[in-house]
Short mmCIF file of N, CA and C and ligand atoms in Angstrom, two decimals:
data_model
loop_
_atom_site.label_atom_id
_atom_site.label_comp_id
_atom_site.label_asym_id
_atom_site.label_seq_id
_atom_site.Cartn_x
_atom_site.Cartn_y
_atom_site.Cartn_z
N UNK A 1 -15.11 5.87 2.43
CA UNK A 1 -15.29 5.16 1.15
C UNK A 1 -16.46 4.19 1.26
N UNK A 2 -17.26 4.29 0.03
CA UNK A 2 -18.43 3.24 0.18
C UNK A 2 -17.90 1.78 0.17
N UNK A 3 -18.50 1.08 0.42
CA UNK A 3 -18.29 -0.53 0.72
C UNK A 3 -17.93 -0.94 -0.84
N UNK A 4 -18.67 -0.74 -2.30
CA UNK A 4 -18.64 -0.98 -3.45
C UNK A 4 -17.13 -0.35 -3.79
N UNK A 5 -16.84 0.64 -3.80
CA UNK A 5 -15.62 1.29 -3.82
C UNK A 5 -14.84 0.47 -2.97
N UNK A 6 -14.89 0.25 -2.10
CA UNK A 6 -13.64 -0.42 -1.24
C UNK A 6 -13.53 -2.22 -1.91
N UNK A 7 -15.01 -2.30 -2.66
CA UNK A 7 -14.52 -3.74 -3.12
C UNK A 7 -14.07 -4.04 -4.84
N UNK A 8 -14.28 -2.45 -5.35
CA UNK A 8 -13.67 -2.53 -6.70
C UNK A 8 -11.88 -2.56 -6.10
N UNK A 9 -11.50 -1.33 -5.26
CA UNK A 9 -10.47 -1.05 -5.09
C UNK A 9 -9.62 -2.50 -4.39
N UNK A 10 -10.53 -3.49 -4.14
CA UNK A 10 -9.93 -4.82 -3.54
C UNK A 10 -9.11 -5.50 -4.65
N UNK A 11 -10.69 -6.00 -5.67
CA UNK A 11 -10.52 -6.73 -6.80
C UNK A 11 -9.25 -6.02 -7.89
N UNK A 12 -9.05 -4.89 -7.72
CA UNK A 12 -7.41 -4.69 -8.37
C UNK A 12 -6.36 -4.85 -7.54
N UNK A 13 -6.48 -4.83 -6.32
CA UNK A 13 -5.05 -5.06 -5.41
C UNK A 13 -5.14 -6.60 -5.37
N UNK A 14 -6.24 -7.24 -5.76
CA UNK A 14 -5.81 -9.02 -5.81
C UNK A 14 -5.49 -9.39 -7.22
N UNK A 15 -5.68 -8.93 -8.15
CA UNK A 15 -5.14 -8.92 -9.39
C UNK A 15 -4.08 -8.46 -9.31
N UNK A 16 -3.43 -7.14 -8.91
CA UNK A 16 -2.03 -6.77 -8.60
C UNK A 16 -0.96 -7.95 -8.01
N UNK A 17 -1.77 -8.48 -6.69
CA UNK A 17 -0.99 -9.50 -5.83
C UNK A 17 -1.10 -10.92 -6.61
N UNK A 18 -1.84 -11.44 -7.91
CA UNK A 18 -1.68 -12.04 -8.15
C UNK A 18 -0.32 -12.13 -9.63
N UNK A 19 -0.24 -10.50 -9.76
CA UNK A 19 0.95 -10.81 -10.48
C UNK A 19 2.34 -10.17 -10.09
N UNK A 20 2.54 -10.23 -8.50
CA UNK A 20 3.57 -10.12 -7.75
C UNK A 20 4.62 -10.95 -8.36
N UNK A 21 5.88 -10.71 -8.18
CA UNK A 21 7.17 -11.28 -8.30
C UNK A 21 7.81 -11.54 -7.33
N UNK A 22 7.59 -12.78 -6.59
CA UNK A 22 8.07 -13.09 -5.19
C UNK A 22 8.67 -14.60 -4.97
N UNK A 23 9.42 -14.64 -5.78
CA UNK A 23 9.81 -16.46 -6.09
C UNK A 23 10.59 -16.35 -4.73
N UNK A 24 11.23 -15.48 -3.82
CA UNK A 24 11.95 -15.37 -2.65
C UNK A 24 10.96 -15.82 -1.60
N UNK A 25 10.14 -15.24 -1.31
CA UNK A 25 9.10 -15.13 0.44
C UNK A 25 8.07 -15.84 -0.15
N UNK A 26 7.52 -15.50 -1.36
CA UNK A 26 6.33 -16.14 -1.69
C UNK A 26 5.36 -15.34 -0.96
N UNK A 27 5.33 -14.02 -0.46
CA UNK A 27 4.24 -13.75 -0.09
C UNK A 27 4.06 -12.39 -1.34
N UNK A 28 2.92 -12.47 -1.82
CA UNK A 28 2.25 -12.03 -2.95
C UNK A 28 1.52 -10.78 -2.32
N UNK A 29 1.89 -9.70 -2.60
CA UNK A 29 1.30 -8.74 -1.58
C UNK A 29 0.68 -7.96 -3.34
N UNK A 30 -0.23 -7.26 -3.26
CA UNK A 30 -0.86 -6.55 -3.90
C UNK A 30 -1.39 -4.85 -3.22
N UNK A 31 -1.20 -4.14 -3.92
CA UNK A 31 -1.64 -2.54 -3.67
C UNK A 31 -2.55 -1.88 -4.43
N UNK A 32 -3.56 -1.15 -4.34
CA UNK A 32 -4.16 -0.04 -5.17
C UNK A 32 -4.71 0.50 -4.08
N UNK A 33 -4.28 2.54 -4.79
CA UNK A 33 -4.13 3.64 -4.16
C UNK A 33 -4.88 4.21 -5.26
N UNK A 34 -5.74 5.02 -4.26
CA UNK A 34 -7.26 5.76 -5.00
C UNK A 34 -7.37 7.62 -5.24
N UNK A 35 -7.54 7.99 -5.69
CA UNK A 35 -7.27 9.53 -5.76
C UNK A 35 -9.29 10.25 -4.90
N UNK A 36 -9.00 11.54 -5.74
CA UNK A 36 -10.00 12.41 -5.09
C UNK A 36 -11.13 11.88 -6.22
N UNK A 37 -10.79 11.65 -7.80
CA UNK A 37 -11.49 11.22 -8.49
C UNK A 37 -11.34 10.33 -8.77
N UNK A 38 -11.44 9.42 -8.01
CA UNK A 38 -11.57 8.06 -8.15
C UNK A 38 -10.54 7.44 -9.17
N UNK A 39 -9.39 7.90 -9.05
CA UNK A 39 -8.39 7.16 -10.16
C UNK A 39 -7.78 6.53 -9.72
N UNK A 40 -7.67 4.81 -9.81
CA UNK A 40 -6.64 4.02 -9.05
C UNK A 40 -5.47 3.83 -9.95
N UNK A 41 -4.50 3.44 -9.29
CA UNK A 41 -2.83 2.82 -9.62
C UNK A 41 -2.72 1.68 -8.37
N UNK A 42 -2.40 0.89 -9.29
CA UNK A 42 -1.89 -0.49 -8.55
C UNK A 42 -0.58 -0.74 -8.72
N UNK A 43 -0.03 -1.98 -7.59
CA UNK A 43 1.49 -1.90 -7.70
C UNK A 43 1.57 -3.20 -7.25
N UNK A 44 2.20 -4.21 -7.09
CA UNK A 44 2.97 -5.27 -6.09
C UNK A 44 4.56 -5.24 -5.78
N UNK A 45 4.42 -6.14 -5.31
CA UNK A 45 5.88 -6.43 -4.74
C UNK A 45 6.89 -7.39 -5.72
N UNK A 46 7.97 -6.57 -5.88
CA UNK A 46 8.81 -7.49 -6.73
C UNK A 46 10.32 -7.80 -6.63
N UNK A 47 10.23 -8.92 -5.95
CA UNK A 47 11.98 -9.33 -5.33
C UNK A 47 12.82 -9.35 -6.30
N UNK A 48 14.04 -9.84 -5.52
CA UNK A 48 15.25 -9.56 -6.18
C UNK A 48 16.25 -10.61 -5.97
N UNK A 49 17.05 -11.24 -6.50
CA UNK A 49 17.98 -12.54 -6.00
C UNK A 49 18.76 -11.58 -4.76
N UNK A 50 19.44 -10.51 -5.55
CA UNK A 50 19.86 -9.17 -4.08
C UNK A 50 18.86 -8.87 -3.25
N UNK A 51 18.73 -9.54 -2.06
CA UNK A 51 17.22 -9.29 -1.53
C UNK A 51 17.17 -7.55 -1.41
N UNK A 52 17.72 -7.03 -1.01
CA UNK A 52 17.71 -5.73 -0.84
C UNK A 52 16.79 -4.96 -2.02
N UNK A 53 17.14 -5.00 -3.08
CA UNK A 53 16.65 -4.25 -4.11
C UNK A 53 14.96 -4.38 -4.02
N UNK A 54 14.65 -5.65 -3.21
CA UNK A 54 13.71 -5.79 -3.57
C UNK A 54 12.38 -4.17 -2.87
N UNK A 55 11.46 -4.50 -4.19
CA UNK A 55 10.34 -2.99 -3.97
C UNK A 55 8.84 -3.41 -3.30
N UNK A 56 8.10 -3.10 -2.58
CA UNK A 56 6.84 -3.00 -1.70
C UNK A 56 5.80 -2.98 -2.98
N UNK A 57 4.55 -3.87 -2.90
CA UNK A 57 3.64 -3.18 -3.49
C UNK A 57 3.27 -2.51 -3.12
N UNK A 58 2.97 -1.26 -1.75
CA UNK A 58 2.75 -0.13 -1.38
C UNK A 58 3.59 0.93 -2.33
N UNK A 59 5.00 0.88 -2.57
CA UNK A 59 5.67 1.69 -2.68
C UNK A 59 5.85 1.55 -4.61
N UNK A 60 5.27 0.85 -4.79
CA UNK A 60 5.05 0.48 -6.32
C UNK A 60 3.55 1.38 -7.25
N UNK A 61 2.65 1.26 -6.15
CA UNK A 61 1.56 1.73 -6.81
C UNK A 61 1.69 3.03 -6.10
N UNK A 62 2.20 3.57 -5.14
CA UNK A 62 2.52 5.32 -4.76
C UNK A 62 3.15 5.59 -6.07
N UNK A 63 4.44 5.00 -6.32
CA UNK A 63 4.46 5.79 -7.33
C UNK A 63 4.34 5.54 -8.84
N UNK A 64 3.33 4.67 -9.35
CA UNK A 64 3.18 4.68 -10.39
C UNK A 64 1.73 5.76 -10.45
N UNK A 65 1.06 6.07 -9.26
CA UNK A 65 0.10 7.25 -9.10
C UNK A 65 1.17 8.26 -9.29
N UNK A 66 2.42 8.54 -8.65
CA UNK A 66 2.83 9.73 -9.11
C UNK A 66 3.51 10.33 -10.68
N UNK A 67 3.73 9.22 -11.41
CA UNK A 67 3.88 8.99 -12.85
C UNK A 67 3.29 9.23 -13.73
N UNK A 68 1.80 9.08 -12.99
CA UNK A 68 0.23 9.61 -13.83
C UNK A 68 0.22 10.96 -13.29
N UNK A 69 1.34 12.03 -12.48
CA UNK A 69 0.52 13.08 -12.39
C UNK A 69 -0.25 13.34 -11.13
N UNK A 70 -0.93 12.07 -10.42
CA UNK A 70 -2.09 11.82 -9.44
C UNK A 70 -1.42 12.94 -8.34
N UNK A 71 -1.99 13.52 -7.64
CA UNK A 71 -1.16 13.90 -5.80
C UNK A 71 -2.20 13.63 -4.91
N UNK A 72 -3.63 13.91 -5.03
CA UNK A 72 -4.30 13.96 -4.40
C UNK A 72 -5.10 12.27 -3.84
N UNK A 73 -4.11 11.73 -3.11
CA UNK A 73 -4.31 10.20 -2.83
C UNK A 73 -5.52 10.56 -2.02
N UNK A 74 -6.59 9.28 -1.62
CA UNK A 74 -7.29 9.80 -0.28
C UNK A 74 -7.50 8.09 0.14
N UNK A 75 -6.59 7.23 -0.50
CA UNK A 75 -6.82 5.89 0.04
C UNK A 75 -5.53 4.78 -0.03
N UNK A 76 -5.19 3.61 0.65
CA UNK A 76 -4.40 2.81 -0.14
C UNK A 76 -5.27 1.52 0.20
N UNK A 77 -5.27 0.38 -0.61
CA UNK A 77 -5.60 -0.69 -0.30
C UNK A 77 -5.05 -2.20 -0.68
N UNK A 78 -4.59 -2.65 0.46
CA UNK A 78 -3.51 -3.80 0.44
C UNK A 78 -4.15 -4.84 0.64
N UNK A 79 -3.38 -6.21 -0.06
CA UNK A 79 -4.06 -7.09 0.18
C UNK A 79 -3.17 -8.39 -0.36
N UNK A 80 -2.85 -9.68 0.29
CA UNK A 80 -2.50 -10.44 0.62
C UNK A 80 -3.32 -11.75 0.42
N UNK A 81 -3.44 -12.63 -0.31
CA UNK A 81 -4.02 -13.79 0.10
C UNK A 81 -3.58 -14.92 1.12
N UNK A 82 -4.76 -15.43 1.74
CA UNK A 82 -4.34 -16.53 2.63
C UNK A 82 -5.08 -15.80 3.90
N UNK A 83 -5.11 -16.35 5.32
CA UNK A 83 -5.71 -15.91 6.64
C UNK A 83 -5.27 -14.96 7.85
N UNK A 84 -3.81 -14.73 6.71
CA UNK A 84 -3.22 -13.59 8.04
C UNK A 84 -3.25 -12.27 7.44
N UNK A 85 -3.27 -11.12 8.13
CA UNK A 85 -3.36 -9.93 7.40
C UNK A 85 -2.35 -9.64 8.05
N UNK A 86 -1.63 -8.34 7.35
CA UNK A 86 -0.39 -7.89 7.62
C UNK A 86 -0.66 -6.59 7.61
N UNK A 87 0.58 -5.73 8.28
CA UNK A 87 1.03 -4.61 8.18
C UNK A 87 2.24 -3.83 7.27
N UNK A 88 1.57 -2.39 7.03
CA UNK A 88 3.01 -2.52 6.01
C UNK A 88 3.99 -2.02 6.75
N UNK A 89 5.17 -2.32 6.12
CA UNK A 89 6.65 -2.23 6.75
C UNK A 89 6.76 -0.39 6.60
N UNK A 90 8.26 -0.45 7.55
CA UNK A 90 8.24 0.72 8.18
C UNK A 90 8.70 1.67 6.94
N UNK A 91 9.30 1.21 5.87
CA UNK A 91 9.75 2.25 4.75
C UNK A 91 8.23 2.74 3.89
N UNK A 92 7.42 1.69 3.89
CA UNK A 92 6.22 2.39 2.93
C UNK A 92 5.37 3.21 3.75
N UNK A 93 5.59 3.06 5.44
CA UNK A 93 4.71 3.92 5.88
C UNK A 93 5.26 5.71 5.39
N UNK A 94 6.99 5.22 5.93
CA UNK A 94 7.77 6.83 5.42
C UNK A 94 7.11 7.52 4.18
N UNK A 95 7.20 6.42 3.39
CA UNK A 95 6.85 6.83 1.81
C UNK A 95 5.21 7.50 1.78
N UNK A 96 4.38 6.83 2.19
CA UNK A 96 2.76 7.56 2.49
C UNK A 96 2.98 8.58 3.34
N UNK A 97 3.10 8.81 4.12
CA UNK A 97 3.70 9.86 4.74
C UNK A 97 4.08 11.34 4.12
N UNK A 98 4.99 10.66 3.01
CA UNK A 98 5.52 11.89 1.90
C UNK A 98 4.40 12.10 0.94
N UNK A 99 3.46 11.47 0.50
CA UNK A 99 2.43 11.46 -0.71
C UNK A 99 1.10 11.35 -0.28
N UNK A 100 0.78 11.30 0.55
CA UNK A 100 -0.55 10.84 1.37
C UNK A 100 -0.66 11.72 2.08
N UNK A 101 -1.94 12.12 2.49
CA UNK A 101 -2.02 13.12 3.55
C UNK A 101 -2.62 12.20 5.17
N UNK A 102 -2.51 12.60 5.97
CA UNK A 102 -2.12 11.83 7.37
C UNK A 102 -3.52 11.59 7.80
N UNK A 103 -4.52 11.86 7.12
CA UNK A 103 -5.87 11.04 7.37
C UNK A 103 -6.22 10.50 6.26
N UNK A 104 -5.43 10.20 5.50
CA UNK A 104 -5.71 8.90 4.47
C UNK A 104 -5.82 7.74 4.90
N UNK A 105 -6.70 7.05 4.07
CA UNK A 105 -6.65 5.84 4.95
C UNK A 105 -6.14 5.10 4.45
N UNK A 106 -5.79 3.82 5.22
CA UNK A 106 -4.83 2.50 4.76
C UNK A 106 -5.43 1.43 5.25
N UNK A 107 -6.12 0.15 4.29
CA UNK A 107 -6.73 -0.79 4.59
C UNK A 107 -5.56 -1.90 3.96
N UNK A 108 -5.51 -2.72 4.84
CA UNK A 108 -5.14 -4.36 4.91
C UNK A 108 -6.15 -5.29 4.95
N UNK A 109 -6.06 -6.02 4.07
CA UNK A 109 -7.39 -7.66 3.78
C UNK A 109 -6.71 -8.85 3.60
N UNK A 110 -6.77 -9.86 3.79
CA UNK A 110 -6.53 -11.01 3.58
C UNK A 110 -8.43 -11.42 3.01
N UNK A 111 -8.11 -12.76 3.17
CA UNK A 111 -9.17 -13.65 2.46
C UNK A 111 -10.21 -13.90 3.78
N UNK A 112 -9.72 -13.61 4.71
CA UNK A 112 -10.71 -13.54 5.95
C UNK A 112 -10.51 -12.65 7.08
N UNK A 113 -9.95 -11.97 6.79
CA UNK A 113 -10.02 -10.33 7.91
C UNK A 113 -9.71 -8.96 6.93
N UNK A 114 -9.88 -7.86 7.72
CA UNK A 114 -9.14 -6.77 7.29
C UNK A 114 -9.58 -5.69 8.48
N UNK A 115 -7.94 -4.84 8.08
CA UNK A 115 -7.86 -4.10 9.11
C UNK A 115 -7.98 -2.10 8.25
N UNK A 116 -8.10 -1.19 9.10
CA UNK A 116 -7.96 0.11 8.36
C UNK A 116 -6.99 1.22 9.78
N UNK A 117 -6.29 2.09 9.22
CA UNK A 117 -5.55 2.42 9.69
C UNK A 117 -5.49 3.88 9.07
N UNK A 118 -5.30 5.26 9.52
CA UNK A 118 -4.61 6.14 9.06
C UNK A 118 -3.67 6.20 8.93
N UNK A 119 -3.15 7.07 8.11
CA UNK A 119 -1.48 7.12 7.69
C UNK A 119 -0.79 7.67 8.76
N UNK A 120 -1.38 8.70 9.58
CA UNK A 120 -0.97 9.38 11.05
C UNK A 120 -1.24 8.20 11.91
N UNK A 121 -2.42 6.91 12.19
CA UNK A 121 -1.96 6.21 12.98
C UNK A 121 -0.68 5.09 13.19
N UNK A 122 0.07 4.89 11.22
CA UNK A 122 0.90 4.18 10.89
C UNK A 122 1.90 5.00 11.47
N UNK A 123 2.12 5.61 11.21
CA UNK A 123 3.11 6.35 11.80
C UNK A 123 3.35 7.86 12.57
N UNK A 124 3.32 8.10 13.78
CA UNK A 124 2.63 9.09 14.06
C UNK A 124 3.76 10.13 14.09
N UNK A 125 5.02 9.81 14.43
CA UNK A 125 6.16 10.46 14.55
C UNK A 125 6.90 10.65 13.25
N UNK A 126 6.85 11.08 12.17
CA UNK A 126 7.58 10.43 11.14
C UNK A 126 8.77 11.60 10.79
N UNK A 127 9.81 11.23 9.96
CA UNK A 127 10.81 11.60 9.46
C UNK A 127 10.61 13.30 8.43
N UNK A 128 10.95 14.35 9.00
CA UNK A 128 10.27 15.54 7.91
C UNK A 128 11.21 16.32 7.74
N UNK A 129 11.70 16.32 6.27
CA UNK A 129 12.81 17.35 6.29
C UNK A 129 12.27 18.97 6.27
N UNK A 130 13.70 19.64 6.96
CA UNK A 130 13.37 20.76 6.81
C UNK A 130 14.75 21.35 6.36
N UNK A 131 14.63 22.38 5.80
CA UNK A 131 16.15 22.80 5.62
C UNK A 131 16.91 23.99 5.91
N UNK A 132 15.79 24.39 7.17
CA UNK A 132 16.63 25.44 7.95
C UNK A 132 16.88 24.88 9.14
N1 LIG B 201 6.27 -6.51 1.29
C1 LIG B 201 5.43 -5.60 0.70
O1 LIG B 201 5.18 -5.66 -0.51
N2 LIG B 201 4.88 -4.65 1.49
C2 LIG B 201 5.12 -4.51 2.83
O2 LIG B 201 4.62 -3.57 3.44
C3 LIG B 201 5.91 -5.51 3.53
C4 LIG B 201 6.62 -6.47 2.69
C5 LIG B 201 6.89 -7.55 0.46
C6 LIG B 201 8.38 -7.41 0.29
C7 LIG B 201 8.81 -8.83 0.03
O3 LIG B 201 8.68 -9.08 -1.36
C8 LIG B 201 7.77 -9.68 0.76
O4 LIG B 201 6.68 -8.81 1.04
C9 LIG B 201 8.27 -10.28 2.05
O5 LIG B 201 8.86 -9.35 2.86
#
């Protein structure tokens, strides 16, 4: 992905993370996931007083791309404000996994680092049904 592309695809995952629902952790996570033609879907994270219920912005903008139809992901891009960058948790890697193809890439940013990752390096062993 060009550098311009990776910084449009920023400026919606910080607009996403800025309208996170996180009165719990307070950490404001933001997502946008990019197709073959350039079509993004964004998602955040939105808690729950039941912490459990609560949903990933990874796993928010997967599937509001799959709502539009999208399959052909070839990016995700996360992003967090503040100086630490994070990783995503082990259920949204499952979830890319299922919708992503395993050299997609997966970038993490904060406000002063960022990291990139394949979906095969997130998870290299992952969960695959079969039903024979
Ligand atoms: N969170 C995400 O949105 N993505 C992840 O990959 C890890 C965690 C959210 C869930 C919860 O709202 C907050 O971050 C703290 O765990």
């Amino acid at each position: 992905m060009t550098g311009n592309e990776k910084s449009s695809l920023l400026e919606l995952a910080r607009t996403a993370s800025a309208g996170a629902y996180a009165p719990y952790s307070g950490f404001k996570v933001g997502a946008a996931v990019v197709d073959a033609q350039g079509r993004v879907h964004v998602g955040c994270n939105v808690e729950n007083a039941s912490y459990g219920l609560t949903s990933c912005a990874e796993r928010n903008a997967l599937a509001a791309a799959m709502a539009s139809g999208v399959r052909d992901l070839t990016a995700i891009l996360i992003y967090v404000p503040g100086q630490r960058l994070f990783q995503p948790c082990g259920a949204c890697r499952q979830v890319m996994v299922e919708l992503m193809p395993a050299s997609a890439s997966v970038y993490s940013l904060c406000d002063e680092d960022e990291n990139r990752w394949t979906v095969a390096d997130l998870l290299p062993q992952p969960f695959v049904f079969r039903a024979d």
